[in-house]
Amino acid sequence: AQSVTQLGSHVSVSEGALVLLRCNYSSSVPPYLFWYVQYPNQGLQLLLKYTSAATLVKGINGFEAEFKKSETSFHLTKPSAHMSDAAEYFCAVTGGSNYKLTFGKGTLLTVNP
Amino acid sequence: GAVVSQHPSWVICKSGTSVKIECRSLDFQATTMFWYRQFPKQSLMLMATSNEGSKATYEQGVEKDKFLINHASLTLSTLTVTSAHPEDSSFYICSARGQLAGLKNIQYFGAGTRLSVL
């Protein structure tokens, strides 16, 4: 069984500030972890993925995430927030042979000018 | 690469009618496609998993006779909401998983379909 917990349903930062979105997971098998971004009335866009290679993963739009097995975490960061980063972010885990994704509840990121 | 097209993006229908939503993988062959439902300000809820040429596997609590899924080819899956009612109004999103090693563990998502049933 797998689960994802995203701490903070809403995160607000100033433009240019550090973005940190938290994700903790639970998995009975070695996990694959993902961060997706969703803009209003749109589908999900893959930001980055961890698939058992490097623990520090770089994604699109300047985002990166670090897989920490000891902390069962996969937090998403970006050094400097941009207005266009405002969106809903979902952390997800998969690991079973059926490739089903289990999503967190999402974190809404707002960026203030 | 790895583009998933979903059509229509928005549909309004009368209660009692059926609505078909298409999901296509444009530049890769999709072994498996997934259908999700998303309520406002909530996460995605997996409805069913469909594999090409076989019956879809529905999640617990999802009515298979209400939500008909057909996966006729490696690039096309359809979701038909039969006899739609206002409570079926929602945002439906599909995703596709590729066959090749680089795409196997990743789901690529369509842009979603907003269904409004009057």
XYZ file of C-alpha atoms in Angstrom:
231
model
C 0.000 0.000 0.000
C 1.143 3.535 -0.716
C 0.220 6.980 0.492
C 1.344 10.554 0.054
C 1.074 13.422 2.490
C 1.558 16.965 1.324
C 2.091 19.284 4.251
C 0.327 22.565 3.705
C -2.648 22.845 1.402
C -1.687 26.435 0.626
C 1.752 28.018 0.450
C 2.247 31.694 -0.241
C 5.604 33.235 -1.156
C 6.867 36.517 -2.492
C 8.252 36.760 -5.982
C 11.956 35.930 -5.858
C 11.683 33.987 -2.601
C 12.480 30.330 -2.063
C 9.716 27.866 -2.833
C 9.495 24.760 -0.635
C 6.618 22.321 -1.046
C 6.690 19.336 1.254
C 5.863 15.744 0.394
C 6.189 12.634 2.525
C 5.369 9.204 1.230
C 4.737 5.713 2.441
C 5.416 2.691 0.265
C 5.867 -1.013 0.868
C 8.025 -1.310 -2.264
C 10.793 0.880 -3.654
C 8.928 3.950 -4.829
C 8.921 6.034 -7.927
C 8.015 9.593 -7.035
C 6.668 12.443 -9.099
C 5.746 16.073 -8.871
C 3.064 17.373 -11.192
C 1.795 20.928 -11.664
C -1.766 21.844 -12.586
C -2.880 25.228 -13.845
C -6.579 26.149 -13.625
C -8.837 24.049 -15.838
C -5.910 22.113 -17.232
C -4.470 18.655 -16.904
C -1.312 17.756 -15.035
C 2.152 18.533 -16.322
C 5.105 16.466 -15.146
C 7.648 18.622 -13.332
C 10.131 15.955 -12.347
C 10.467 12.323 -11.372
C 12.551 10.075 -9.154
C 13.000 6.574 -10.542
C 15.791 5.146 -8.358
C 18.680 6.894 -10.056
C 20.120 10.131 -8.648
C 18.489 11.257 -5.410
C 18.616 14.927 -6.401
C 16.335 15.363 -9.349
C 16.164 18.430 -11.532
C 13.002 19.226 -13.415
C 11.532 21.849 -15.651
C 11.095 25.534 -14.843
C 13.963 25.526 -12.341
C 12.377 23.096 -9.888
C 14.229 20.304 -8.175
C 13.489 17.689 -5.529
C 15.565 15.470 -3.296
C 14.645 11.901 -2.446
C 15.495 11.152 1.184
C 14.758 7.549 2.013
C 15.547 7.935 5.716
C 12.970 10.706 6.001
C 10.564 9.215 3.412
C 10.443 12.653 1.854
C 10.518 14.135 -1.621
C 10.258 17.889 -1.107
C 10.056 20.232 -4.091
C 12.132 23.405 -4.169
C 12.858 26.347 -6.403
C 15.401 29.014 -5.418
C 13.457 31.985 -6.732
C 9.695 32.063 -7.257
C 8.199 33.587 -10.369
C 4.651 34.798 -10.805
C 4.085 32.095 -13.407
C 4.761 29.418 -10.770
C 1.391 30.073 -9.165
C -0.533 26.812 -9.561
C -1.571 23.610 -7.786
C 1.220 21.100 -7.182
C 0.682 17.392 -6.661
C 3.137 14.858 -5.323
C 2.514 11.259 -6.390
C 3.986 7.828 -5.762
C 3.874 4.547 -7.616
C 5.670 1.306 -7.101
C 3.378 -1.531 -7.878
C 3.301 -3.548 -11.049
C 0.004 -1.923 -11.994
C 1.731 1.477 -12.240
C -1.128 3.182 -10.433
C -0.354 6.617 -9.058
C -1.335 7.637 -5.576
C -1.641 11.397 -5.293
C -1.326 13.748 -2.397
C -4.094 16.258 -1.798
C -2.196 19.013 -3.528
C -0.617 22.293 -2.487
C -1.779 25.562 -3.927
C 1.149 27.897 -4.454
C 0.465 31.605 -4.666
C 3.198 34.077 -5.558
C 2.845 37.640 -4.366
C 4.413 40.528 -6.261
C 7.374 14.105 -26.916
C 4.834 12.155 -24.833
C 1.800 14.249 -25.656
C -1.695 13.198 -24.638
C -4.667 14.827 -26.290
C -8.084 14.841 -24.645
C -11.266 15.898 -26.391
C -13.568 17.684 -25.831
C -12.182 20.149 -23.317
C -15.632 21.280 -22.232
C -19.052 19.732 -22.720
C -22.493 20.736 -21.541
C -25.301 18.235 -21.881
C -28.841 17.608 -20.757
C -29.616 15.145 -18.026
C -30.162 11.664 -19.419
C -27.854 11.983 -22.413
C -24.560 10.170 -22.896
C -21.228 11.869 -23.376
C -18.080 10.412 -24.887
C -14.605 11.678 -24.008
C -11.579 10.708 -26.081
C -8.006 10.326 -24.916
C -5.221 9.920 -27.461
C -1.495 9.454 -27.114
C -0.144 11.438 -30.044
C 3.498 10.456 -30.299
C 3.805 7.220 -28.367
C 1.989 3.947 -27.923
C 0.219 3.684 -24.607
C 0.118 0.282 -22.965
C -2.171 1.549 -20.282
C -4.488 4.504 -19.948
C -6.022 5.780 -16.755
C -9.166 7.780 -16.138
C -9.455 10.162 -13.213
C -12.129 12.381 -11.799
C -11.332 15.587 -9.984
C -13.739 17.553 -7.828
C -13.173 21.291 -7.246
C -10.141 22.007 -5.120
C -9.470 18.321 -4.586
C -6.970 15.763 -5.737
C -7.435 13.269 -8.541
C -9.483 10.163 -7.912
C -8.628 7.163 -10.066
C -11.740 5.756 -11.694
C -10.360 2.973 -13.857
C -7.356 1.518 -15.590
C -7.643 0.402 -19.194
C -5.306 -1.787 -21.161
C -5.481 -2.071 -24.919
C -7.664 -4.949 -26.032
C -8.927 -5.939 -22.608
C -11.652 -4.889 -20.206
C -11.027 -1.927 -17.964
C -10.388 -2.430 -14.280
C -12.588 -0.171 -12.197
C -11.797 1.170 -8.755
C -14.059 0.319 -5.890
C -17.219 2.381 -5.900
C -17.065 3.325 -9.583
C -20.067 2.102 -11.565
C -18.807 0.297 -14.649
C -22.200 0.539 -16.360
C -22.264 4.272 -15.809
C -18.708 4.931 -16.958
C -17.978 2.819 -20.015
C -14.344 2.601 -21.027
C -13.069 1.332 -24.347
C -9.385 1.018 -25.203
C -9.569 0.085 -28.860
C -5.972 0.751 -29.848
C -2.595 1.584 -28.372
C -3.269 5.270 -28.920
C -6.956 5.707 -28.087
C -9.149 5.209 -25.057
C -12.662 6.542 -24.622
C -14.789 7.191 -21.558
C -18.549 7.320 -22.059
C -20.664 8.736 -19.271
C -24.012 7.063 -19.848
C -27.314 8.680 -18.908
C -25.496 11.574 -17.323
C -27.003 13.344 -14.321
C -26.027 16.575 -12.589
C -24.027 14.665 -9.966
C -21.771 13.420 -12.782
C -20.659 16.986 -13.443
C -16.936 17.075 -12.819
C -13.498 17.440 -14.359
C -12.372 14.207 -16.006
C -8.704 13.669 -16.812
C -7.009 10.845 -18.666
C -3.401 9.763 -18.598
C -1.315 7.362 -20.619
C 1.670 5.181 -19.798
C 4.076 4.270 -22.564
C 5.426 0.911 -23.644
C 9.051 1.857 -24.001
C 11.464 1.714 -21.086
C 11.786 5.454 -20.743
C 8.050 6.018 -20.598
C 6.950 2.941 -18.686
C 6.800 4.355 -15.200
C 5.493 7.770 -16.113
C 1.924 8.854 -16.681
C 1.376 11.696 -19.120
C -1.853 13.578 -18.696
C -4.407 15.061 -21.027
C -5.717 18.575 -20.516
C -8.957 17.354 -18.988
C -12.649 17.580 -19.862
C -15.062 19.736 -17.922
C -18.474 18.042 -17.953
C -21.522 20.040 -16.940
C -24.837 18.199 -16.839
C -27.928 20.393 -16.727
